[in-house]
Coordinates of C-alpha atoms in Angstrom, one line a residue:
X1 CA 25.2 -15.1 7.1
X2 CA 22.8 -12.2 6.4
X3 CA 19.2 -13.3 5.9
X4 CA 15.9 -11.6 5.0
X5 CA 12.7 -11.7 7.0
X6 CA 9.1 -10.7 6.8
X7 CA 6.8 -9.6 9.6
X8 CA 3.6 -11.6 10.1
X9 CA 0.8 -10.8 12.4
X10 CA -0.4 -14.4 12.8
X11 CA -3.3 -16.4 11.6
X12 CA -5.6 -13.4 11.4
X13 CA -3.2 -11.5 9.1
X14 CA -4.5 -10.8 5.6
X15 CA -0.9 -11.6 4.5
X16 CA -0.5 -15.4 4.6
X17 CA 2.5 -17.6 5.0
X18 CA 1.9 -18.9 1.5
X19 CA 2.3 -15.3 0.3
X20 CA 5.5 -14.8 2.3
X21 CA 7.1 -18.0 1.1
X22 CA 6.8 -16.8 -2.5
X23 CA 8.9 -13.7 -1.9
X24 CA 12.3 -14.8 -3.2
X25 CA 14.8 -13.6 -0.6
X26 CA 12.7 -14.3 2.5
X27 CA 13.7 -17.2 4.8
X28 CA 13.0 -15.8 8.2
X29 CA 9.6 -15.2 9.8
X30 CA 9.4 -12.2 12.1
X31 CA 6.4 -12.5 14.4
X32 CA 5.1 -12.5 17.9
X33 CA 2.2 -13.7 20.1
X34 CA 0.2 -10.5 19.6
X35 CA -2.8 -11.7 21.6
X36 CA -0.8 -12.0 24.8
X37 CA -1.0 -8.9 27.0
X38 CA 2.3 -7.1 28.0
X39 CA 4.0 -8.7 30.9
X40 CA 2.2 -12.0 30.7
X41 CA 3.9 -15.4 30.1
X42 CA 3.8 -16.7 26.5
X43 CA 2.3 -20.2 26.5
X44 CA 5.0 -22.5 25.3
X45 CA 2.5 -24.5 23.2
X46 CA 1.7 -21.3 21.3
X47 CA 5.4 -20.6 20.6
X48 CA 5.8 -24.2 19.4
X49 CA 2.8 -23.9 17.2
X50 CA 4.1 -20.7 15.6
X51 CA 7.5 -22.2 15.0
X52 CA 5.9 -25.4 13.5
X53 CA 3.6 -23.4 11.2
X54 CA 6.6 -21.4 10.0
X55 CA 8.6 -24.5 9.3
X56 CA 5.7 -26.1 7.4
X57 CA 5.8 -23.1 5.1
X58 CA 9.5 -23.4 4.6
X59 CA 10.3 -20.5 6.9
X60 CA 12.2 -20.1 10.2
X61 CA 10.7 -18.3 13.1
X62 CA 13.9 -16.7 14.2
X63 CA 13.0 -13.2 15.3
X64 CA 10.4 -12.3 17.9
X65 CA 9.0 -8.8 17.3
X66 CA 8.1 -7.7 19.8
X67 CA 8.2 -9.0 23.3
X68 CA 6.5 -6.2 25.2
X69 CA 8.1 -4.6 28.3
X70 CA 5.5 -4.0 30.9
X71 CA 4.9 -0.4 31.9
X72 CA 5.8 -1.3 35.6
X73 CA 9.4 -2.0 34.4
X74 CA 9.7 1.2 32.5
X75 CA 8.3 3.2 35.4
X76 CA 10.4 1.3 38.0
X77 CA 7.1 0.3 39.8
X78 CA 6.8 -2.1 42.8
X79 CA 6.1 -5.1 40.5
X80 CA 9.0 -4.7 38.1
X81 CA 10.9 -7.6 39.5
X82 CA 8.0 -10.0 38.8
X83 CA 7.7 -8.6 35.3
X84 CA 11.4 -8.8 34.6
X85 CA 11.3 -12.4 35.8
X86 CA 8.5 -13.2 33.4
X87 CA 10.3 -11.4 30.5
X88 CA 13.3 -13.7 31.1
X89 CA 11.1 -16.8 31.3
X90 CA 9.6 -15.8 27.9
X91 CA 13.2 -15.6 26.6
X92 CA 13.8 -19.1 27.9
X93 CA 10.7 -20.4 26.1
X94 CA 11.6 -18.6 22.8
X95 CA 15.1 -19.9 22.9
X96 CA 13.9 -23.5 23.2
X97 CA 12.1 -23.1 19.9
X98 CA 14.9 -21.6 17.8
X99 CA 14.3 -17.8 18.2
X100 CA 17.7 -16.1 18.4
X101 CA 16.7 -12.4 18.1
X102 CA 14.2 -10.5 20.2
X103 CA 13.1 -7.0 19.3
X104 CA 11.6 -4.9 22.1
X105 CA 11.1 -1.2 22.9
X106 CA 11.3 1.0 26.0
X107 CA 9.0 3.8 24.7
X108 CA 6.5 5.1 27.2
X109 CA 3.0 4.0 26.4
X110 CA 3.2 4.1 22.5
X111 CA 5.4 1.9 20.4
X112 CA 5.0 4.3 17.5
X113 CA 3.1 7.5 16.8
X114 CA 1.7 8.8 13.5
X115 CA -0.9 11.5 12.9
X116 CA -2.2 10.0 9.7
X117 CA -2.4 6.4 8.4
X118 CA -3.5 7.0 4.8
X119 CA -1.7 10.1 3.5
X120 CA -2.0 10.1 -0.3
X121 CA 1.2 10.3 -2.4
X122 CA 1.5 11.7 -5.9
X123 CA 1.7 8.2 -7.4
X124 CA -1.7 7.3 -6.0
X125 CA -0.5 5.1 -3.1
X126 CA -1.2 5.9 0.6
X127 CA 1.2 5.9 3.5
X128 CA 1.8 6.7 7.2
X129 CA 2.7 10.3 8.1
X130 CA 3.6 12.5 11.1
X131 CA 2.9 16.2 11.3
X132 CA 3.6 18.3 14.4
X133 CA 0.6 20.6 13.8
X134 CA -1.8 17.6 13.8
X135 CA -0.1 16.2 16.9
X136 CA -0.6 19.5 18.8
X137 CA -4.3 19.3 18.0
X138 CA -4.5 15.9 19.8
X139 CA -5.1 16.3 23.5
X140 CA -4.5 13.3 25.7
X141 CA -6.1 15.1 28.7
X142 CA -9.6 14.9 27.1
X143 CA -12.2 12.5 28.4
X144 CA -12.3 10.9 24.9
X145 CA -9.0 10.9 23.0
X146 CA -8.0 9.1 19.8
X147 CA -4.6 8.6 18.2
X148 CA -4.4 7.0 14.8
X149 CA -3.7 3.3 15.0
X150 CA -4.5 3.0 18.8
X151 CA -7.7 2.1 20.6
X152 CA -7.9 3.6 24.1
X153 CA -11.7 3.4 24.4
X154 CA -11.5 1.3 27.6
X155 CA -8.3 2.9 29.0
X156 CA -8.8 6.6 28.9
X157 CA -8.3 7.1 32.7
X158 CA -5.3 4.7 32.8
X159 CA -3.6 6.5 29.9
X160 CA -4.0 9.9 31.6
X161 CA -2.5 8.5 34.9
X162 CA 0.4 6.9 33.0
X163 CA 1.1 10.1 31.1
X164 CA 1.4 12.0 34.4
X165 CA 3.7 9.3 35.8
X166 CA 6.1 9.4 32.8
X167 CA 6.2 13.1 32.8
X168 CA 7.2 13.1 36.5
X169 CA 9.7 10.4 35.9
X170 CA 11.5 12.3 33.1
X171 CA 14.4 11.2 30.9
X172 CA 16.8 10.6 33.8
X173 CA 14.4 8.3 35.5
X174 CA 13.4 6.4 32.4
X175 CA 17.1 5.9 31.5
X176 CA 17.9 4.6 35.0
X177 CA 15.0 2.1 34.6
X178 CA 16.2 1.0 31.2
X179 CA 19.7 0.4 32.5
X180 CA 18.3 -1.6 35.5
X181 CA 16.3 -3.7 33.0
X182 CA 19.3 -4.3 30.8
X183 CA 21.5 -5.3 33.8
X184 CA 19.0 -7.9 34.8
X185 CA 18.0 -9.2 31.4
X186 CA 21.0 -9.0 29.1
X187 CA 23.1 -11.6 31.0
X188 CA 20.2 -14.0 30.8
X189 CA 19.8 -13.4 27.1
X190 CA 23.6 -14.1 26.7
X191 CA 23.2 -17.4 28.5
X192 CA 20.4 -18.4 26.2
X193 CA 22.1 -17.4 23.0
X194 CA 19.5 -14.6 22.3
X195 CA 20.4 -11.2 21.0
X196 CA 18.2 -8.4 22.3
X197 CA 17.6 -5.6 19.8
X198 CA 16.0 -2.5 21.2
X199 CA 13.8 -0.5 18.8
X200 CA 14.6 3.3 18.7
X201 CA 12.0 5.8 19.6
X202 CA 9.5 6.2 16.8
X203 CA 9.6 9.0 16.0
X204 CA 12.7 10.2 17.9
X205 CA 11.0 13.5 18.7
X206 CA 9.2 14.9 21.8
X207 CA 5.6 13.8 21.9
X208 CA 3.0 14.7 24.6
X209 CA 5.8 15.6 27.1
X210 CA 7.0 11.9 27.3
X211 CA 10.7 11.2 27.9
X212 CA 12.8 9.9 25.0
X213 CA 16.0 8.0 25.7
X214 CA 16.6 5.9 22.6
X215 CA 16.6 8.6 19.9
X216 CA 20.2 9.4 18.9
X217 CA 23.6 7.8 18.3
X218 CA 24.7 9.0 21.7
X219 CA 21.7 7.3 23.3
X220 CA 22.4 4.1 21.6
X221 CA 26.1 4.1 22.6
X222 CA 25.1 4.8 26.2
X223 CA 22.7 1.9 26.1
X224 CA 25.0 -0.6 24.5
X225 CA 27.8 0.5 26.9
X226 CA 25.6 0.0 30.0
X227 CA 25.9 -3.8 29.6
X228 CA 28.7 -4.5 27.2
X229 CA 27.6 -8.0 26.1
X230 CA 26.9 -9.3 22.6
X231 CA 23.3 -9.9 23.7
X232 CA 22.7 -6.2 24.3
X233 CA 22.0 -4.8 20.8
X234 CA 19.9 -2.5 18.7
X235 CA 17.3 -2.8 16.0
X236 CA 18.6 -0.4 13.3
X237 CA 15.2 1.0 12.2
X238 CA 16.3 3.3 9.4
X239 CA 13.0 5.0 9.2
X240 CA 12.6 5.7 12.9
X241 CA 16.1 7.1 13.3
X242 CA 16.0 8.8 9.9
X243 CA 12.7 10.7 10.6
X244 CA 14.9 13.1 12.7
X245 CA 17.1 15.3 10.4
X246 CA 19.6 15.4 13.3
X247 CA 20.4 11.7 12.8
X248 CA 23.0 10.5 10.3
X249 CA 21.7 7.0 9.8
X250 CA 24.8 5.9 7.7
X251 CA 27.1 7.0 10.6
X252 CA 24.9 5.2 13.1
X253 CA 24.9 2.0 11.0
X254 CA 28.6 2.2 10.6
X255 CA 29.5 2.8 14.3
X256 CA 27.1 0.3 15.8
X257 CA 27.7 -2.5 13.3
X258 CA 31.5 -2.0 13.8
X259 CA 30.9 -2.8 17.5
X260 CA 28.8 -5.8 16.7
X261 CA 25.6 -4.2 18.1
X262 CA 23.1 -4.6 15.3
X263 CA 21.5 -8.1 15.0
X264 CA 18.3 -6.9 13.3
X265 CA 17.5 -4.2 10.6
X266 CA 14.2 -2.6 9.7
X267 CA 14.8 -1.1 6.3
X268 CA 12.5 1.7 5.3
X269 CA 12.7 5.2 3.8
X270 CA 11.0 8.4 4.9
X271 CA 10.5 11.7 3.1
X272 CA 11.1 14.8 5.2
X273 CA 8.3 17.4 4.8
X274 CA 9.4 19.9 7.4
X275 CA 11.6 20.3 10.4
X276 CA 9.8 17.5 12.2
X277 CA 7.2 16.4 9.6
X278 CA 7.7 13.3 7.5
X279 CA 5.8 10.6 5.6
X280 CA 6.9 7.1 4.8
X281 CA 8.0 6.7 1.2
X282 CA 8.8 3.8 -1.0
X283 CA 12.0 1.9 0.0
X284 CA 14.2 3.1 -2.8
X285 CA 16.8 5.7 -2.2
X286 CA 15.2 7.9 -4.9
X287 CA 11.8 7.7 -3.2
X288 CA 12.8 9.4 0.1
X289 CA 15.3 11.4 2.1
X290 CA 17.5 8.5 3.2
X291 CA 20.3 6.9 1.2
X292 CA 19.4 3.3 1.6
X293 CA 22.2 2.1 -0.6
X294 CA 24.8 3.9 1.6
X295 CA 23.2 2.5 4.8
X296 CA 23.4 -1.1 3.5
X297 CA 26.9 -0.4 2.2
X298 CA 28.0 0.6 5.8
X299 CA 26.4 -2.5 7.2
X300 CA 28.1 -4.7 4.6
X301 CA 31.5 -3.0 5.1
X302 CA 31.3 -3.8 8.8
X303 CA 30.3 -7.4 8.4
X304 CA 26.6 -7.4 9.3
X305 CA 25.3 -11.0 9.6
X306 CA 21.9 -10.6 11.1
X307 CA 18.3 -10.4 9.7
X308 CA 17.0 -7.6 7.5
X309 CA 13.3 -7.0 6.9
X310 CA 11.5 -4.4 4.9
X311 CA 9.6 -2.2 7.3
X312 CA 6.4 -0.3 6.7
X313 CA 5.3 -0.1 3.1
X314 CA 2.8 2.1 1.3
X315 CA -0.6 0.7 0.4
X316 CA -0.4 0.2 -3.3
X317 CA -2.7 -1.1 -6.1
X318 CA -5.8 -0.6 -4.1
X319 CA -4.7 -2.9 -1.3
X320 CA -6.6 -2.5 2.0
X321 CA -5.7 -3.8 5.4
X322 CA -3.3 -2.9 8.3
X323 CA -1.7 0.5 7.4
X324 CA 1.9 0.0 6.6
X325 CA 1.7 -3.7 6.6
X326 CA 0.2 -4.6 3.2
X327 CA 1.8 -7.4 1.2
X328 CA 2.8 -5.7 -2.1
X329 CA 5.0 -2.8 -1.2
X330 CA 6.8 -4.7 1.6
X331 CA 7.4 -7.5 -0.9
X332 CA 8.9 -5.0 -3.4
X333 CA 10.9 -3.4 -0.6
X334 CA 12.5 -6.6 0.7
X335 CA 13.4 -7.6 -2.9
X336 CA 15.0 -4.1 -3.4
X337 CA 17.0 -4.5 -0.1
X338 CA 18.1 -8.0 -1.1
X339 CA 19.2 -6.7 -4.5
X340 CA 21.3 -4.0 -3.0
X341 CA 22.9 -6.6 -0.6
X342 CA 23.6 -9.0 -3.5
X343 CA 25.3 -6.3 -5.5
X344 CA 27.4 -5.4 -2.5
X345 CA 28.4 -9.0 -2.0
X346 CA 29.4 -9.5 -5.6
X347 CA 31.3 -6.2 -5.8
X348 CA 33.8 -7.3 -3.2

């Protein structure tokens, strides 16, 4: 059965579980242990506490987003076996507490990149944006370098070293390391009843000379074919994939869902502003460049039965807080997506 989720950043989040439980379609809590460094073991008592807190609010902690993949795994470093082992152990611990979907990414260094976090829109709201000209003015080789949404104040030297390593690794090397990771981890996830859902590159465009291997339908088919198990799946992030004009997100949804490879959906819309520029719009089809109704129709036609959550929202009505993760627009967004889904169900 298709269910709807909402992302929560934990007890420090300005959005509370009491807020979330009042959003009509939401039953699933999408969260993570964000205070645990990449590669470290997640304390089982922390996972249990997160699951219990969700249950007390009438929600189910069913999706872990995200479980970080250590850079040593992505780079194929000497410690990757240890970090792969700890990734599997974290899957074991999550499975024991009812988590059935794990969203992760294999992007070098940055899980997402935007050049602006508060671009004003004509309606008075503010949103995340990406502009190539602004990106080109950012120089990761400088002694002091900033990127919106990231704090590298204590890691400047490490970042420069890793940038060089990834550029030397290239796309072929990164793909080989992703395949190695999947061959080790997907069978264990299958045993545990967990579906892995890789997040596409965000954006699926060249940035800082870093390799990109999860950007297109061809990339995703190669990935799911590398280990052909139900546990090896994809997060259909409509906004990430859709920020490239070359991607037909309806076609991607149709093909991957037909093969049973989509356990988790991030529903959001983007508005193209140039060949590679975009901003994140409201969720409605009329707000952006993506046909959200057609995307959900493709999923429905192919029997999607996973979790859908509204992804990044605008900051509306004067709300402040974590850019893209305010309460109001995401609440409107998930209700819109659920309404589309209900209409599809009753039209059959």
